[in-house]
Short mmCIF file of C-alpha atoms and ligand atoms in Angstrom, two decimals:
data_model
loop_
_atom_site.label_atom_id
_atom_site.label_comp_id
_atom_site.label_asym_id
_atom_site.label_seq_id
_atom_site.Cartn_x
_atom_site.Cartn_y
_atom_site.Cartn_z
CA MET A 1189 -1.57 -89.45 -9.05
CA THR A 1190 0.01 -86.16 -8.13
CA VAL A 1191 2.61 -84.73 -10.49
CA LEU A 1192 4.89 -81.76 -10.48
CA ILE A 1193 4.52 -79.76 -13.66
CA GLU A 1194 6.84 -77.08 -14.92
CA ILE A 1195 5.46 -73.90 -16.34
CA LYS A 1196 7.78 -72.54 -18.99
CA VAL A 1197 7.85 -69.62 -21.37
CA PRO A 1198 6.17 -70.86 -24.57
CA ASP A 1199 7.22 -70.12 -28.14
CA VAL A 1200 7.28 -66.36 -28.35
CA GLY A 1201 8.73 -66.14 -31.82
CA ASN A 1202 12.48 -65.91 -31.68
CA VAL A 1203 12.60 -63.17 -29.08
CA ALA A 1204 15.11 -63.54 -26.29
CA ASP A 1205 15.70 -61.60 -23.09
CA ILE A 1206 12.09 -60.73 -22.45
CA ASP A 1207 11.52 -58.57 -19.36
CA VAL A 1208 9.51 -60.04 -16.50
CA VAL A 1209 7.43 -57.08 -15.32
CA GLU A 1210 5.09 -58.74 -12.88
CA VAL A 1211 4.80 -62.10 -11.15
CA LEU A 1212 1.28 -62.92 -10.05
CA ILE A 1213 1.83 -66.15 -8.16
CA GLN A 1214 3.73 -67.29 -5.13
CA PRO A 1215 4.35 -70.70 -3.55
CA GLY A 1216 1.17 -72.10 -2.02
CA ASP A 1217 -1.18 -70.31 -4.46
CA VAL A 1218 -3.76 -72.46 -6.19
CA VAL A 1219 -3.76 -71.72 -9.91
CA ALA A 1220 -6.26 -72.66 -12.58
CA LEU A 1221 -5.37 -73.81 -16.06
CA GLU A 1222 -4.56 -70.79 -18.24
CA GLN A 1223 -4.62 -68.40 -15.27
CA THR A 1224 -2.11 -65.60 -15.80
CA VAL A 1225 0.99 -66.27 -13.72
CA ALA A 1226 3.28 -63.52 -14.95
CA THR A 1227 3.44 -60.57 -17.30
CA LEU A 1228 6.28 -60.31 -19.78
CA GLU A 1229 7.23 -57.42 -21.95
CA THR A 1230 9.41 -56.92 -25.00
CA ASP A 1231 10.10 -53.63 -26.73
CA LYS A 1232 7.08 -54.17 -28.90
CA ALA A 1233 4.56 -56.12 -26.90
CA SER A 1234 3.27 -56.98 -23.50
CA MET A 1235 1.93 -60.45 -22.79
CA ASP A 1236 0.25 -62.43 -20.08
CA LEU A 1237 1.84 -65.78 -19.43
CA PRO A 1238 -0.78 -68.45 -18.76
CA SER A 1239 -0.38 -71.43 -16.46
CA SER A 1240 -0.13 -74.72 -18.34
CA ALA A 1241 -1.47 -76.65 -15.35
CA ALA A 1242 -3.99 -76.44 -12.55
CA GLY A 1243 -2.77 -77.09 -9.04
CA THR A 1244 -0.74 -75.65 -6.20
CA VAL A 1245 2.33 -73.55 -6.93
CA GLN A 1246 5.41 -75.22 -5.42
CA GLN A 1247 8.16 -72.85 -6.43
CA VAL A 1248 8.49 -69.67 -8.47
CA TYR A 1249 11.72 -69.14 -10.41
CA ILE A 1250 11.35 -65.60 -11.65
CA LYS A 1251 10.92 -62.16 -10.18
CA PRO A 1252 10.17 -58.75 -11.69
CA GLY A 1253 13.24 -57.44 -13.49
CA ASP A 1254 14.47 -60.86 -14.62
CA LYS A 1255 14.88 -61.67 -18.30
CA VAL A 1256 13.51 -64.87 -19.79
CA SER A 1257 13.36 -66.56 -23.19
CA GLN A 1258 11.41 -69.36 -24.77
CA GLY A 1259 11.61 -72.41 -22.49
CA SER A 1260 12.67 -70.54 -19.35
CA LEU A 1261 11.25 -72.11 -16.23
CA ILE A 1262 8.67 -69.90 -14.57
CA ALA A 1263 7.30 -72.07 -11.80
CA THR A 1264 6.44 -75.60 -10.77
CA VAL A 1265 2.87 -76.61 -9.98
CA LEU A 1266 1.76 -79.65 -8.06
CA ALA A 1267 -1.11 -80.91 -10.15
CA GLY A 1268 -3.71 -83.62 -9.55
CA GLY A 1269 -4.00 -85.56 -6.22
CA GLU A 1270 -5.63 -83.57 -3.41
CA GLN A 1271 -6.02 -80.41 -5.41
CA GLN A 1272 -7.69 -82.16 -8.31
CA THR A 1273 -9.60 -85.04 -6.81
CA GLY A 1274 -9.61 -84.61 -3.07
CA THR A 1275 -7.88 -88.01 -2.59
CA LYS A 1276 -4.38 -88.37 -1.23
CA GLU A 1277 -1.92 -89.82 -3.71
CA PRO A 1278 1.83 -90.18 -3.61
CA VAL A 1279 3.71 -87.29 -5.08
CA GLN A 1280 6.03 -88.00 -7.96
CA GLN A 1281 9.25 -86.15 -7.21
CA VAL A 1282 11.21 -84.23 -9.80
CA ALA A 1283 14.54 -82.54 -9.46
CA ILE A 1284 14.12 -78.90 -8.66
CA PRO A 1285 16.84 -76.33 -9.19
CA GLU A 1286 18.22 -74.29 -6.33
CA ALA A 1287 17.33 -70.85 -7.57
CA ALA A 1288 15.71 -69.06 -10.45
CA PRO A 1289 18.08 -68.01 -13.17
CA VAL A 1290 18.46 -64.36 -13.83
CA GLU A 1291 18.97 -63.11 -17.36
CA THR A 1292 19.55 -66.64 -18.66
CA PRO A 1293 17.01 -69.19 -19.80
CA ALA A 1294 16.41 -71.90 -17.23
CA VAL A 1295 15.22 -74.44 -19.74
CA ASP A 1296 17.87 -77.07 -19.07
CA LYS A 1297 17.93 -76.94 -15.30
CA VAL A 1298 14.83 -79.00 -14.60
CA SER A 1299 14.04 -82.49 -15.67
CA GLU A 1300 10.59 -83.27 -17.02
CA PRO A 1301 7.94 -84.59 -14.60
CA VAL A 1302 8.19 -88.35 -14.25
CA SER A 1303 4.69 -89.63 -14.59
CA GLN A 1304 3.13 -87.09 -16.87
CA PRO A 1305 4.71 -84.87 -19.42
CA ALA A 1306 4.02 -81.20 -19.04
CA LYS A 1307 1.14 -80.08 -21.17
CA PRO A 1308 2.47 -77.87 -23.92
CA ALA A 1309 2.06 -74.33 -22.76
CA PRO A 1310 -0.68 -72.49 -24.58
CA GLU A 1311 0.07 -69.36 -26.50
CA PRO A 1312 0.06 -66.17 -24.48
CA VAL A 1313 -3.58 -65.21 -24.04
CA ALA A 1314 -3.35 -61.50 -24.43
CA VAL A 1315 -0.83 -59.63 -26.44
CA GLU A 1316 -1.11 -55.93 -26.77
CA THR A 1317 1.19 -54.05 -29.09
CA LYS A 1318 2.43 -50.65 -28.07
CA GLN A 1319 1.69 -49.34 -31.52
CA GLY A 1320 -2.04 -49.93 -31.06
CA THR A 1321 -4.51 -47.27 -32.14
CA ASP A 1322 -6.00 -46.81 -28.65
CA SER A 1323 -4.38 -43.66 -27.28
CA THR A 1324 -5.40 -44.52 -23.71
CA ALA A 1325 -3.68 -47.86 -24.06
CA GLN A 1326 -0.54 -46.10 -25.20
CA LYS A 1327 -0.57 -43.71 -22.26
CA ALA A 1328 -1.26 -46.24 -19.52
CA HIS A 1329 1.68 -48.53 -19.01
CA ALA A 1330 -0.02 -51.74 -17.88
CA SER A 1331 -0.16 -55.38 -18.88
CA PRO A 1332 -3.30 -56.97 -20.32
CA SER A 1333 -3.94 -58.84 -17.07
CA VAL A 1334 -3.75 -55.62 -15.09
CA ARG A 1335 -6.04 -53.94 -17.61
CA LEU A 1336 -8.49 -56.82 -17.30
CA PHE A 1337 -8.33 -56.60 -13.51
CA ALA A 1338 -8.92 -52.84 -13.69
CA ARG A 1339 -11.84 -53.33 -16.08
CA GLU A 1340 -13.42 -55.84 -13.69
CA LEU A 1341 -13.31 -53.17 -10.97
CA GLY A 1342 -14.58 -50.49 -13.33
CA VAL A 1343 -11.28 -48.59 -13.18
CA ASP A 1344 -10.02 -46.65 -16.17
CA VAL A 1345 -6.27 -47.41 -16.02
CA SER A 1346 -5.46 -44.13 -17.71
CA ARG A 1347 -6.56 -42.42 -14.47
CA ILE A 1348 -3.68 -44.09 -12.60
CA LYS A 1349 -0.92 -41.60 -13.18
CA THR A 1350 2.16 -43.66 -12.30
CA GLY A 1351 2.65 -47.27 -11.45
CA SER A 1352 5.02 -48.72 -8.89
CA GLY A 1353 6.52 -51.18 -11.39
CA ARG A 1354 9.64 -50.73 -13.44
CA LYS A 1355 9.57 -47.59 -15.60
CA GLY A 1356 6.34 -46.54 -13.89
CA ARG A 1357 4.47 -49.64 -14.99
CA ILE A 1358 0.99 -50.02 -13.45
CA LEU A 1359 0.70 -53.19 -11.39
CA LYS A 1360 -2.29 -54.91 -9.80
CA ASP A 1361 -1.44 -53.33 -6.44
CA ASP A 1362 -1.58 -49.88 -8.06
CA VAL A 1363 -5.13 -50.60 -9.25
CA LYS A 1364 -6.08 -51.81 -5.76
CA ASN A 1365 -4.57 -48.69 -4.16
CA PHE A 1366 -6.36 -46.46 -6.66
CA VAL A 1367 -9.72 -48.04 -5.75
CA LYS A 1368 -8.91 -47.78 -2.04
CA ASN A 1369 -8.09 -44.06 -2.40
CA VAL A 1370 -11.23 -43.29 -4.39
CA MET A 1371 -13.36 -45.06 -1.79
CA THR A 1372 -11.70 -43.32 1.15
CA GLU A 1373 -11.90 -39.86 -0.42
CA GLY A 1374 -15.48 -40.41 -1.59
CA VAL A 1375 -16.67 -41.55 1.82
CA ALA A 1376 -14.93 -38.64 3.55
CA ALA A 1377 -16.44 -36.16 1.12
CA THR A 1378 -20.01 -37.37 0.88
CA GLY A 1379 -20.50 -40.18 3.36
CA ALA A 1380 -21.38 -42.76 0.75
CA GLY A 1381 -18.59 -42.94 -1.79
CA ILE A 1382 -20.70 -40.92 -4.20
CA PRO A 1383 -18.67 -38.65 -6.46
CA SER A 1384 -19.01 -35.03 -5.47
CA ILE A 1385 -20.47 -32.43 -7.83
CA PRO A 1386 -17.59 -30.72 -9.64
CA ALA A 1387 -16.94 -27.01 -9.08
CA VAL A 1388 -18.08 -24.77 -11.94
CA ASP A 1389 -16.72 -21.38 -12.91
CA PHE A 1390 -19.87 -19.30 -13.56
CA SER A 1391 -18.01 -16.12 -14.55
CA PRO A 1392 -18.24 -16.77 -18.31
CA PHE A 1393 -22.05 -16.73 -18.00
CA GLY A 1394 -22.56 -13.50 -16.07
CA GLU A 1395 -22.13 -11.66 -12.78
CA THR A 1396 -22.33 -13.59 -9.52
CA GLU A 1397 -22.15 -12.86 -5.78
CA VAL A 1398 -20.96 -15.29 -3.09
CA GLN A 1399 -23.00 -15.46 0.12
CA LYS A 1400 -21.92 -17.55 3.08
CA LEU A 1401 -24.51 -20.11 4.18
CA SER A 1402 -25.84 -19.64 7.70
CA LYS A 1403 -24.71 -22.20 10.26
CA ILE A 1404 -28.28 -23.51 10.50
CA LYS A 1405 -28.47 -24.01 6.73
CA ARG A 1406 -25.13 -25.82 6.67
CA LEU A 1407 -26.04 -28.13 9.55
CA THR A 1408 -29.54 -28.76 8.20
CA GLY A 1409 -28.04 -29.51 4.79
CA GLN A 1410 -25.65 -32.08 6.24
CA ASN A 1411 -28.40 -33.73 8.23
CA LEU A 1412 -30.80 -33.85 5.30
CA SER A 1413 -28.10 -35.33 3.02
CA ARG A 1414 -27.30 -37.96 5.63
CA VAL A 1415 -30.97 -38.94 5.92
CA TRP A 1416 -31.44 -38.91 2.15
CA LEU A 1417 -28.51 -41.30 1.71
CA ASN A 1418 -29.28 -43.61 4.62
CA LEU A 1419 -33.05 -44.02 4.70
CA PRO A 1420 -35.27 -45.70 2.11
CA LEU A 1421 -37.97 -43.01 2.06
CA VAL A 1422 -41.50 -43.35 0.73
CA THR A 1423 -44.02 -40.51 0.58
CA TYR A 1424 -47.74 -41.23 0.71
CA HIS A 1425 -50.33 -38.57 -0.17
CA GLU A 1426 -53.79 -38.22 1.36
CA GLU A 1427 -56.55 -35.61 1.69
CA ALA A 1428 -58.68 -34.93 4.75
CA ASP A 1429 -62.08 -33.27 4.63
CA ILE A 1430 -61.73 -30.46 7.21
CA THR A 1431 -64.95 -28.59 6.36
CA ASP A 1432 -66.51 -29.22 9.79
CA LEU A 1433 -63.23 -28.69 11.59
CA GLU A 1434 -62.78 -25.33 9.86
CA ALA A 1435 -66.31 -24.25 10.89
CA PHE A 1436 -65.52 -25.19 14.50
CA ARG A 1437 -62.13 -23.41 14.41
CA THR A 1438 -63.69 -20.26 12.95
CA SER A 1439 -66.36 -20.23 15.69
CA LEU A 1440 -63.67 -20.70 18.38
CA ASN A 1441 -61.61 -17.84 16.98
CA ALA A 1442 -64.72 -15.65 16.83
CA GLU A 1443 -64.97 -16.03 20.59
CA LYS A 1444 -61.41 -14.77 21.08
CA THR A 1445 -61.01 -11.26 22.35
CA ASN A 1446 -58.43 -8.83 21.03
CA GLY A 1447 -54.86 -9.91 21.76
CA GLU A 1448 -55.79 -13.57 22.32
CA LEU A 1449 -53.96 -16.04 20.14
CA LYS A 1450 -55.98 -17.39 17.22
CA ILE A 1451 -56.07 -21.13 16.73
CA THR A 1452 -54.74 -22.36 13.40
CA GLY A 1453 -55.67 -25.66 11.78
CA LEU A 1454 -52.18 -26.94 12.55
CA MET A 1455 -53.13 -27.45 16.22
CA PHE A 1456 -55.76 -29.99 15.23
CA VAL A 1457 -53.32 -31.68 12.88
CA ILE A 1458 -50.92 -32.07 15.83
CA LYS A 1459 -53.67 -33.61 17.96
CA ALA A 1460 -54.86 -35.93 15.18
CA LEU A 1461 -51.27 -37.04 14.53
CA VAL A 1462 -50.68 -37.96 18.17
CA ALA A 1463 -53.98 -39.87 18.33
CA ALA A 1464 -52.86 -41.89 15.28
CA MET A 1465 -49.41 -42.48 16.82
CA GLN A 1466 -51.12 -43.87 19.93
CA GLN A 1467 -53.04 -46.22 17.66
CA PHE A 1468 -49.95 -47.17 15.57
CA PRO A 1469 -46.97 -47.40 17.97
CA ASN A 1470 -44.45 -48.09 15.16
CA PHE A 1471 -44.73 -44.43 14.18
CA ASN A 1472 -43.61 -43.37 17.65
CA ALA A 1473 -40.34 -45.24 17.40
CA SER A 1474 -36.72 -45.12 16.29
CA LEU A 1475 -34.57 -47.81 14.75
CA SER A 1476 -31.46 -48.64 16.82
CA ALA A 1477 -28.20 -47.56 15.15
CA ASP A 1478 -27.33 -51.18 14.27
CA GLY A 1479 -30.75 -51.61 12.65
CA GLU A 1480 -31.51 -54.63 14.85
CA ASN A 1481 -34.16 -53.22 17.19
CA LEU A 1482 -37.09 -50.83 17.22
CA ILE A 1483 -37.14 -48.47 20.20
CA LEU A 1484 -40.78 -47.71 21.00
CA LYS A 1485 -41.43 -44.42 22.81
CA LYS A 1486 -44.08 -43.97 25.47
CA TYR A 1487 -44.09 -40.18 25.29
CA PHE A 1488 -45.51 -38.01 22.52
CA ASN A 1489 -43.33 -35.06 21.53
CA ILE A 1490 -43.96 -33.41 18.17
CA GLY A 1491 -41.39 -31.32 16.29
CA ILE A 1492 -42.73 -28.43 14.20
CA ALA A 1493 -40.60 -27.19 11.29
CA VAL A 1494 -40.38 -23.42 11.56
CA ASP A 1495 -39.22 -21.20 8.75
CA THR A 1496 -36.78 -18.53 10.00
CA PRO A 1497 -34.60 -15.96 8.20
CA ASN A 1498 -31.57 -18.11 9.04
CA GLY A 1499 -33.10 -21.37 7.84
CA LEU A 1500 -35.26 -24.19 9.06
CA VAL A 1501 -35.40 -25.12 12.75
CA VAL A 1502 -37.54 -27.67 14.53
CA PRO A 1503 -38.68 -26.78 18.07
CA VAL A 1504 -40.32 -29.66 19.90
CA LEU A 1505 -43.70 -29.52 21.66
CA ARG A 1506 -43.51 -31.95 24.56
CA ASN A 1507 -46.18 -34.32 25.90
CA VAL A 1508 -48.69 -33.18 23.32
CA ASN A 1509 -51.16 -35.88 24.45
CA ASN A 1510 -51.53 -34.09 27.80
CA LYS A 1511 -51.98 -30.56 26.43
CA SER A 1512 -55.04 -28.64 25.25
CA ILE A 1513 -55.37 -26.94 21.88
CA ASN A 1514 -55.04 -23.54 23.60
CA GLU A 1515 -51.89 -24.63 25.44
CA LEU A 1516 -50.37 -25.95 22.21
CA THR A 1517 -51.25 -22.72 20.41
CA ALA A 1518 -49.49 -20.64 23.08
CA GLU A 1519 -46.46 -22.94 23.17
CA LEU A 1520 -45.99 -22.96 19.40
CA ALA A 1521 -46.40 -19.19 19.21
CA GLU A 1522 -43.72 -18.76 21.86
CA LYS A 1523 -41.30 -21.29 20.34
CA SER A 1524 -41.71 -20.13 16.75
CA GLU A 1525 -41.10 -16.54 17.90
CA LYS A 1526 -37.94 -17.66 19.74
CA ALA A 1527 -36.92 -19.60 16.62
CA ARG A 1528 -37.28 -16.55 14.37
CA LEU A 1529 -35.24 -14.46 16.81
CA GLY A 1530 -32.56 -17.17 16.92
CA LYS A 1531 -33.13 -17.72 20.65
CA LEU A 1532 -34.03 -21.40 20.73
CA MET A 1533 -31.86 -23.47 23.06
CA PRO A 1534 -30.66 -26.95 22.01
CA ALA A 1535 -33.03 -28.49 24.57
CA ASP A 1536 -35.98 -26.81 22.80
CA MET A 1537 -35.18 -28.90 19.71
CA GLN A 1538 -34.52 -32.27 21.30
CA GLY A 1539 -36.65 -35.31 22.04
CA GLY A 1540 -39.02 -35.18 19.08
CA CYS A 1541 -40.95 -38.34 18.15
CA MET A 1542 -42.35 -37.21 14.82
CA THR A 1543 -42.21 -33.91 12.91
CA ILE A 1544 -44.80 -31.83 11.08
CA SER A 1545 -43.75 -29.59 8.23
CA SER A 1546 -46.60 -27.24 7.38
CA LEU A 1547 -46.47 -25.07 4.29
CA GLY A 1548 -50.22 -24.46 4.41
CA GLY A 1549 -49.84 -20.80 5.31
CA ILE A 1550 -47.90 -20.34 2.06
CA GLY A 1551 -49.61 -22.66 -0.43
CA GLY A 1552 -48.86 -25.91 -2.22
CA THR A 1553 -50.79 -29.00 -3.18
CA ALA A 1554 -48.27 -31.68 -2.19
CA PHE A 1555 -44.59 -32.15 -1.39
CA THR A 1556 -42.21 -34.82 -0.15
CA PRO A 1557 -40.74 -33.82 3.22
CA ILE A 1558 -37.61 -35.62 4.44
CA VAL A 1559 -37.80 -37.61 7.67
CA ASN A 1560 -36.07 -36.02 10.65
CA ALA A 1561 -34.10 -39.17 11.57
CA PRO A 1562 -33.87 -41.02 13.92
CA GLU A 1563 -37.62 -40.38 13.79
CA VAL A 1564 -39.31 -42.76 11.36
CA ALA A 1565 -41.88 -40.47 9.75
CA ILE A 1566 -42.77 -36.87 9.01
CA LEU A 1567 -46.12 -35.33 8.11
CA GLY A 1568 -46.24 -32.64 5.45
CA VAL A 1569 -49.20 -30.25 5.20
CA THR A 1570 -50.04 -27.92 2.31
CA ARG A 1571 -52.85 -25.46 1.70
CA ALA A 1572 -56.48 -26.52 2.24
CA ARG A 1573 -58.70 -25.85 -0.77
CA MET A 1574 -62.41 -25.95 -1.50
CA GLN A 1575 -63.08 -28.84 -3.84
CA PRO A 1576 -66.10 -30.47 -5.39
CA VAL A 1577 -66.52 -33.81 -3.61
CA TRP A 1578 -69.09 -36.42 -4.72
CA ASN A 1579 -71.37 -37.33 -1.79
CA GLY A 1580 -73.21 -40.13 -3.60
CA LYS A 1581 -75.87 -37.88 -5.09
CA GLU A 1582 -74.11 -34.71 -6.07
CA PHE A 1583 -70.90 -32.74 -5.89
CA GLU A 1584 -70.58 -30.82 -2.67
CA PRO A 1585 -68.06 -28.05 -1.90
CA ARG A 1586 -65.75 -29.41 0.83
CA LEU A 1587 -62.57 -27.97 2.33
CA MET A 1588 -59.88 -30.55 1.64
CA LEU A 1589 -56.52 -30.55 3.41
CA PRO A 1590 -53.62 -32.21 1.51
CA LEU A 1591 -51.35 -34.34 3.72
CA ASP A 1592 -48.05 -36.01 2.82
CA LEU A 1593 -46.54 -38.73 4.95
CA THR A 1594 -42.89 -39.62 4.33
CA TYR A 1595 -41.71 -42.69 6.24
CA ASP A 1596 -38.65 -44.86 6.69
CA HIS A 1597 -39.58 -47.99 4.77
CA ARG A 1598 -37.28 -50.11 6.93
CA VAL A 1599 -39.72 -49.58 9.79
CA ILE A 1600 -43.07 -48.75 8.20
CA ASP A 1601 -44.73 -50.92 5.56
CA GLY A 1602 -46.76 -49.32 2.78
CA ALA A 1603 -50.07 -50.70 4.10
CA GLU A 1604 -49.23 -49.52 7.62
CA GLY A 1605 -48.50 -46.04 6.23
CA ALA A 1606 -51.83 -45.99 4.39
CA ARG A 1607 -53.75 -47.16 7.50
CA PHE A 1608 -52.01 -44.57 9.63
CA MET A 1609 -53.00 -41.82 7.22
CA ALA A 1610 -56.57 -43.13 7.06
CA ALA A 1611 -56.68 -42.70 10.86
CA VAL A 1612 -55.23 -39.14 10.72
CA LYS A 1613 -57.78 -38.29 8.04
CA GLN A 1614 -60.63 -39.70 10.13
CA TYR A 1615 -59.63 -37.73 13.22
CA LEU A 1616 -59.43 -34.49 11.20
CA SER A 1617 -62.71 -35.12 9.39
CA ASP A 1618 -64.53 -35.74 12.67
CA ILE A 1619 -62.58 -34.37 15.61
CA ARG A 1620 -65.12 -35.81 18.09
CA ARG A 1621 -63.21 -39.04 17.55
CA LEU A 1622 -60.26 -37.50 19.39
CA LEU A 1623 -62.35 -37.87 22.57
CA LEU A 1624 -62.77 -41.62 22.20
N1 LIG B 1797 -54.43 -24.39 4.63
C1 LIG B 1797 -54.97 -23.15 4.55
N2 LIG B 1797 -54.58 -22.16 5.35
C2 LIG B 1797 -53.59 -22.39 6.24
C3 LIG B 1797 -53.00 -23.64 6.38
C4 LIG B 1797 -53.48 -24.67 5.52
N3 LIG B 1797 -52.98 -25.90 5.57
N4 LIG B 1797 -52.08 -23.59 7.32
C5 LIG B 1797 -52.06 -22.35 7.78
N5 LIG B 1797 -52.98 -21.63 7.13
C6 LIG B 1797 -53.31 -20.24 7.36
C7 LIG B 1797 -53.53 -19.99 8.83
O1 LIG B 1797 -54.85 -20.30 9.22
C8 LIG B 1797 -53.21 -18.53 8.92
O2 LIG B 1797 -54.32 -17.82 8.40
P1 LIG B 1797 -54.77 -16.39 9.03
O3 LIG B 1797 -53.62 -15.49 8.79
O4 LIG B 1797 -55.97 -16.06 8.24
O5 LIG B 1797 -55.05 -16.66 10.45
C9 LIG B 1797 -52.07 -18.37 7.91
O6 LIG B 1797 -52.19 -19.48 7.02
C10 LIG B 1797 -50.68 -18.38 8.51
O7 LIG B 1797 -50.53 -19.46 9.37
P2 LIG B 1797 -49.15 -19.69 10.12
O8 LIG B 1797 -48.22 -20.31 9.18
O9 LIG B 1797 -48.73 -18.43 10.74
O10 LIG B 1797 -49.52 -20.66 11.30
P3 LIG B 1797 -49.50 -22.20 11.38
O11 LIG B 1797 -49.91 -22.54 12.73
O12 LIG B 1797 -50.28 -22.81 10.29
O13 LIG B 1797 -47.97 -22.58 11.16
C11 LIG B 1797 -45.63 -22.53 11.54
C12 LIG B 1797 -47.01 -22.24 12.11
C13 LIG B 1797 -44.60 -22.19 12.57
C14 LIG B 1797 -45.53 -24.02 11.19
C15 LIG B 1797 -45.45 -21.72 10.25
O14 LIG B 1797 -45.51 -20.36 10.54
C16 LIG B 1797 -44.19 -22.02 9.52
O15 LIG B 1797 -43.08 -21.58 9.86
N6 LIG B 1797 -44.32 -22.76 8.43
C17 LIG B 1797 -43.21 -23.07 7.55
C18 LIG B 1797 -42.63 -24.42 7.87
C19 LIG B 1797 -41.64 -24.80 6.85
O16 LIG B 1797 -40.86 -24.01 6.38
N7 LIG B 1797 -41.67 -26.02 6.44
C20 LIG B 1797 -40.86 -26.45 5.35
C21 LIG B 1797 -39.96 -27.47 5.80
S1 LIG B 1797 -39.07 -27.97 4.42
O17 LIG B 1797 -38.92 -29.45 4.61
#
């Protein structure tokens, strides 16, 4: 059986002419038992008015600004039938008044439901006195239901300066707008809704000087932040035994005449990296912008991070698989010189498949480079050091090169990363394998 139930103002203790500050339902809404349907306010207290029935709201008789008293009709709710049981049942009709009364109780205008008396309305669920001890509560002019709503969204209502309700009262829509604004501003500022770092006045602590960041530093900073926020990055550390490689490199350089470019270990790292990328195609790939597809590349271009007075730039060595160590040495010397003089053209820095960041000339034992997206991995190199390595019988002095692979975990699995690095290590430990 479907019945029409009236929701009325319950016993509020001899107080008349209570302000309606917010109405939270409209015809057609489905309400649950005890769900807040309106917020009322007297001079001393604010209260949420609960629904005394579950069902579909048929008519609402109050609006913000009205005054009500005990017994005033708030709304009618169609309870039971389809809403309650899912079965169609005839609706019991009740007389419904034309319009909601304003400033006068509506208690006598509606007859009781025919088949089922209205459940006595429960006491207001939340009453908050204005003389409470919470100073925030005193400052923020909001009903308990709005406070609850704000709490659910993690919003401190005291941060909402003025509400759009009567006398600046904070309404649900004000909380929603506050959240919307915070999200919009946050995304614009940082790209991920993350609160920005507040400005600090350093003058009380000592003298300071303001230096403008170079354009390269600003752009690199933006790009690195974007990558940091968008990519799940993992860094894997490995060491390659380059004792034999170093002996070979030294002998090659000894053959060089004055003025000829010396070969650095980095050239072999580039070659070993490309050999491993040929073996593990996922490393020579980019994820499509929608994250649905992997774009596998059939060319092998390696970006090399170059330290310049103006900041970090990454010239790209193209088709590394088709170039000799001597050719790569000459090309990197030329491009890193251009980079330091600020003469690199945009085309010199495009088309990279994977990047190497080598700090080996400076020092270090390990670091965690950030992927140069949309590439999926970057190889970090720090300073090779002689180390005692156990050969099964004794410790042997071996030149060990620390390597750090950071990868985009959406594309590369941990095991794949480890296998890739095992291959790089093998190529560097025995460069004859590069011929295979
Ligand atoms: N272990 C030990 N020695 C190393 C080494 C390593 N891993 N890497 C380089 N060296 C040595 C070189 O053999 C060379 O020695 P000699 O002077 O005796 O010949 C010296 O260090 C200087 O090398 P280099 O840095 O000039 O040459 P490179 O080919 O190794 O590197 C380049 C070229 C352009 C990568 C480098 O000059 C550079 O700019 N590095 C900084 C990159 C950077 O800033 N990365 C940080 C990015 S932050 O994410």
